[in-house]
Amino acid sequence: MSYKVAKSDKNDYIEVLEGIKRKTLVYGNFTLSTEFILEKGKILPVHTHPEEQTGYLVSGHIILIIDGERHEMKHGDSWAIPGNTEHGAEIVENSVAIEIFSPVRKDYISK
């Protein structure tokens, strides 16, 4: 694979749920990075997927629920969630998170 670069585009966001948007930033052979914009008061329901997920909270405040445990996350905090582990979030303040998935999430790649 050759290298890839991606330029910012405000129109690339997909509304996943009301008040929760995501944008795939860039991906390679083994990882994919995504930006999430999370609106205060919204809930990301508990779910699973086979990909490992690491994240960094760029701004805001969320409650991250991982395998039934609640974790208060604020600006600058980060996490790593193994594949097939139940997780979700409660959005306490308007927030922005960057997450990396491995292997690449094919469902996050635009057709």
JSON list of N, CA and C in Angstrom, two decimals, residues 22-54:
[
{"chain": "A", "resi": 22, "resn": "ARG", "atom": "N", "xyz": [-20.07, 10.82, 13.12]},
{"chain": "A", "resi": 22, "resn": "ARG", "atom": "CA", "xyz": [-18.72, 10.30, 12.94]},
{"chain": "A", "resi": 22, "resn": "ARG", "atom": "C", "xyz": [-18.21, 10.64, 11.55]},
{"chain": "A", "resi": 23, "resn": "LYS", "atom": "N", "xyz": [-16.88, 10.70, 11.46]},
{"chain": "A", "resi": 23, "resn": "LYS", "atom": "CA", "xyz": [-16.22, 10.93, 10.18]},
{"chain": "A", "resi": 23, "resn": "LYS", "atom": "C", "xyz": [-14.96, 10.08, 10.16]},
{"chain": "A", "resi": 24, "resn": "THR", "atom": "N", "xyz": [-14.83, 9.23, 9.15]},
{"chain": "A", "resi": 24, "resn": "THR", "atom": "CA", "xyz": [-13.60, 8.49, 8.97]},
{"chain": "A", "resi": 24, "resn": "THR", "atom": "C", "xyz": [-12.54, 9.47, 8.50]},
{"chain": "A", "resi": 25, "resn": "LEU", "atom": "N", "xyz": [-11.42, 9.52, 9.21]},
{"chain": "A", "resi": 25, "resn": "LEU", "atom": "CA", "xyz": [-10.36, 10.46, 8.87]},
{"chain": "A", "resi": 25, "resn": "LEU", "atom": "C", "xyz": [-9.43, 9.88, 7.82]},
{"chain": "A", "resi": 26, "resn": "VAL", "atom": "N", "xyz": [-8.85, 8.71, 8.11]},
{"chain": "A", "resi": 26, "resn": "VAL", "atom": "CA", "xyz": [-7.93, 8.06, 7.18]},
{"chain": "A", "resi": 26, "resn": "VAL", "atom": "C", "xyz": [-7.77, 6.61, 7.62]},
{"chain": "A", "resi": 27, "resn": "TYR", "atom": "N", "xyz": [-7.40, 5.76, 6.68]},
{"chain": "A", "resi": 27, "resn": "TYR", "atom": "CA", "xyz": [-7.17, 4.36, 7.04]},
{"chain": "A", "resi": 27, "resn": "TYR", "atom": "C", "xyz": [-6.05, 3.79, 6.19]},
{"chain": "A", "resi": 28, "resn": "GLY", "atom": "N", "xyz": [-5.44, 2.74, 6.74]},
{"chain": "A", "resi": 28, "resn": "GLY", "atom": "CA", "xyz": [-4.37, 2.04, 6.03]},
{"chain": "A", "resi": 28, "resn": "GLY", "atom": "C", "xyz": [-4.71, 0.57, 5.96]},
{"chain": "A", "resi": 29, "resn": "ASN", "atom": "N", "xyz": [-3.69, -0.27, 5.90]},
{"chain": "A", "resi": 29, "resn": "ASN", "atom": "CA", "xyz": [-3.92, -1.71, 5.83]},
{"chain": "A", "resi": 29, "resn": "ASN", "atom": "C", "xyz": [-4.41, -2.30, 7.15]},
{"chain": "A", "resi": 30, "resn": "PHE", "atom": "N", "xyz": [-4.01, -1.70, 8.29]},
{"chain": "A", "resi": 30, "resn": "PHE", "atom": "CA", "xyz": [-4.28, -2.31, 9.59]},
{"chain": "A", "resi": 30, "resn": "PHE", "atom": "C", "xyz": [-5.08, -1.46, 10.56]},
{"chain": "A", "resi": 31, "resn": "THR", "atom": "N", "xyz": [-5.14, -0.14, 10.35]},
{"chain": "A", "resi": 31, "resn": "THR", "atom": "CA", "xyz": [-5.86, 0.74, 11.28]},
{"chain": "A", "resi": 31, "resn": "THR", "atom": "C", "xyz": [-6.72, 1.74, 10.52]},
{"chain": "A", "resi": 32, "resn": "LEU", "atom": "N", "xyz": [-7.73, 2.25, 11.23]},
{"chain": "A", "resi": 32, "resn": "LEU", "atom": "CA", "xyz": [-8.63, 3.27, 10.70]},
{"chain": "A", "resi": 32, "resn": "LEU", "atom": "C", "xyz": [-8.87, 4.28, 11.81]},
{"chain": "A", "resi": 33, "resn": "SER", "atom": "N", "xyz": [-8.78, 5.57, 11.52]},
{"chain": "A", "resi": 33, "resn": "SER", "atom": "CA", "xyz": [-9.04, 6.60, 12.53]},
{"chain": "A", "resi": 33, "resn": "SER", "atom": "C", "xyz": [-10.34, 7.33, 12.19]},
{"chain": "A", "resi": 34, "resn": "THR", "atom": "N", "xyz": [-11.09, 7.63, 13.25]},
{"chain": "A", "resi": 34, "resn": "THR", "atom": "CA", "xyz": [-12.41, 8.23, 13.13]},
{"chain": "A", "resi": 34, "resn": "THR", "atom": "C", "xyz": [-12.56, 9.35, 14.15]},
{"chain": "A", "resi": 35, "resn": "GLU", "atom": "N", "xyz": [-13.23, 10.42, 13.75]},
{"chain": "A", "resi": 35, "resn": "GLU", "atom": "CA", "xyz": [-13.58, 11.49, 14.68]},
{"chain": "A", "resi": 35, "resn": "GLU", "atom": "C", "xyz": [-15.06, 11.38, 14.99]},
{"chain": "A", "resi": 36, "resn": "PHE", "atom": "N", "xyz": [-15.40, 11.47, 16.27]},
{"chain": "A", "resi": 36, "resn": "PHE", "atom": "CA", "xyz": [-16.78, 11.46, 16.71]},
{"chain": "A", "resi": 36, "resn": "PHE", "atom": "C", "xyz": [-17.13, 12.81, 17.33]},
{"chain": "A", "resi": 37, "resn": "ILE", "atom": "N", "xyz": [-18.28, 13.37, 16.97]},
{"chain": "A", "resi": 37, "resn": "ILE", "atom": "CA", "xyz": [-18.81, 14.57, 17.59]},
{"chain": "A", "resi": 37, "resn": "ILE", "atom": "C", "xyz": [-20.04, 14.11, 18.37]},
{"chain": "A", "resi": 38, "resn": "LEU", "atom": "N", "xyz": [-20.02, 14.37, 19.67]},
{"chain": "A", "resi": 38, "resn": "LEU", "atom": "CA", "xyz": [-21.01, 13.83, 20.59]},
{"chain": "A", "resi": 38, "resn": "LEU", "atom": "C", "xyz": [-21.75, 14.96, 21.31]},
{"chain": "A", "resi": 39, "resn": "GLU", "atom": "N", "xyz": [-23.06, 14.97, 21.21]},
{"chain": "A", "resi": 39, "resn": "GLU", "atom": "CA", "xyz": [-23.87, 16.05, 21.76]},
{"chain": "A", "resi": 39, "resn": "GLU", "atom": "C", "xyz": [-24.28, 15.76, 23.21]},
{"chain": "A", "resi": 40, "resn": "LYS", "atom": "N", "xyz": [-24.18, 16.77, 24.03]},
{"chain": "A", "resi": 40, "resn": "LYS", "atom": "CA", "xyz": [-24.55, 16.67, 25.45]},
{"chain": "A", "resi": 40, "resn": "LYS", "atom": "C", "xyz": [-25.93, 16.04, 25.61]},
{"chain": "A", "resi": 41, "resn": "GLY", "atom": "N", "xyz": [-26.02, 15.10, 26.57]},
{"chain": "A", "resi": 41, "resn": "GLY", "atom": "CA", "xyz": [-27.29, 14.47, 26.90]},
{"chain": "A", "resi": 41, "resn": "GLY", "atom": "C", "xyz": [-27.63, 13.23, 26.07]},
{"chain": "A", "resi": 42, "resn": "LYS", "atom": "N", "xyz": [-26.85, 12.93, 25.06]},
{"chain": "A", "resi": 42, "resn": "LYS", "atom": "CA", "xyz": [-27.12, 11.78, 24.21]},
{"chain": "A", "resi": 42, "resn": "LYS", "atom": "C", "xyz": [-26.47, 10.52, 24.78]},
{"chain": "A", "resi": 43, "resn": "ILE", "atom": "N", "xyz": [-26.95, 9.38, 24.31]},
{"chain": "A", "resi": 43, "resn": "ILE", "atom": "CA", "xyz": [-26.46, 8.08, 24.77]},
{"chain": "A", "resi": 43, "resn": "ILE", "atom": "C", "xyz": [-25.99, 7.28, 23.55]},
{"chain": "A", "resi": 44, "resn": "LEU", "atom": "N", "xyz": [-24.80, 6.72, 23.66]},
{"chain": "A", "resi": 44, "resn": "LEU", "atom": "CA", "xyz": [-24.33, 5.74, 22.68]},
{"chain": "A", "resi": 44, "resn": "LEU", "atom": "C", "xyz": [-24.62, 4.38, 23.31]},
{"chain": "A", "resi": 45, "resn": "PRO", "atom": "N", "xyz": [-25.62, 3.65, 22.78]},
{"chain": "A", "resi": 45, "resn": "PRO", "atom": "CA", "xyz": [-26.01, 2.39, 23.41]},
{"chain": "A", "resi": 45, "resn": "PRO", "atom": "C", "xyz": [-24.86, 1.39, 23.48]},
{"chain": "A", "resi": 46, "resn": "VAL", "atom": "N", "xyz": [-24.93, 0.53, 24.48]},
{"chain": "A", "resi": 46, "resn": "VAL", "atom": "CA", "xyz": [-23.94, -0.54, 24.63]},
{"chain": "A", "resi": 46, "resn": "VAL", "atom": "C", "xyz": [-23.99, -1.43, 23.39]},
{"chain": "A", "resi": 47, "resn": "HIS", "atom": "N", "xyz": [-22.81, -1.75, 22.86]},
{"chain": "A", "resi": 47, "resn": "HIS", "atom": "CA", "xyz": [-22.70, -2.55, 21.64]},
{"chain": "A", "resi": 47, "resn": "HIS", "atom": "C", "xyz": [-21.35, -3.26, 21.64]},
{"chain": "A", "resi": 48, "resn": "THR", "atom": "N", "xyz": [-21.16, -4.13, 20.67]},
{"chain": "A", "resi": 48, "resn": "THR", "atom": "CA", "xyz": [-19.87, -4.80, 20.48]},
{"chain": "A", "resi": 48, "resn": "THR", "atom": "C", "xyz": [-19.54, -4.82, 19.00]},
{"chain": "A", "resi": 49, "resn": "HIS", "atom": "N", "xyz": [-18.27, -5.00, 18.70]},
{"chain": "A", "resi": 49, "resn": "HIS", "atom": "CA", "xyz": [-17.78, -5.23, 17.34]},
{"chain": "A", "resi": 49, "resn": "HIS", "atom": "C", "xyz": [-16.45, -5.96, 17.48]},
{"chain": "A", "resi": 50, "resn": "PRO", "atom": "N", "xyz": [-16.03, -6.65, 16.44]},
{"chain": "A", "resi": 50, "resn": "PRO", "atom": "CA", "xyz": [-14.81, -7.46, 16.56]},
{"chain": "A", "resi": 50, "resn": "PRO", "atom": "C", "xyz": [-13.51, -6.66, 16.61]},
{"chain": "A", "resi": 51, "resn": "GLU", "atom": "N", "xyz": [-13.54, -5.41, 16.17]},
{"chain": "A", "resi": 51, "resn": "GLU", "atom": "CA", "xyz": [-12.31, -4.61, 16.11]},
{"chain": "A", "resi": 51, "resn": "GLU", "atom": "C", "xyz": [-11.90, -4.08, 17.49]},
{"chain": "A", "resi": 52, "resn": "GLU", "atom": "N", "xyz": [-10.58, -4.07, 17.74]},
{"chain": "A", "resi": 52, "resn": "GLU", "atom": "CA", "xyz": [-10.04, -3.38, 18.91]},
{"chain": "A", "resi": 52, "resn": "GLU", "atom": "C", "xyz": [-10.21, -1.88, 18.67]},
{"chain": "A", "resi": 53, "resn": "GLN", "atom": "N", "xyz": [-10.44, -1.13, 19.75]},
{"chain": "A", "resi": 53, "resn": "GLN", "atom": "CA", "xyz": [-10.72, 0.30, 19.62]},
{"chain": "A", "resi": 53, "resn": "GLN", "atom": "C", "xyz": [-9.92, 1.05, 20.68]},
{"chain": "A", "resi": 54, "resn": "THR", "atom": "N", "xyz": [-9.13, 2.01, 20.25]},
{"chain": "A", "resi": 54, "resn": "THR", "atom": "CA", "xyz": [-8.45, 2.90, 21.19]},
{"chain": "A", "resi": 54, "resn": "THR", "atom": "C", "xyz": [-8.95, 4.31, 20.94]}
]
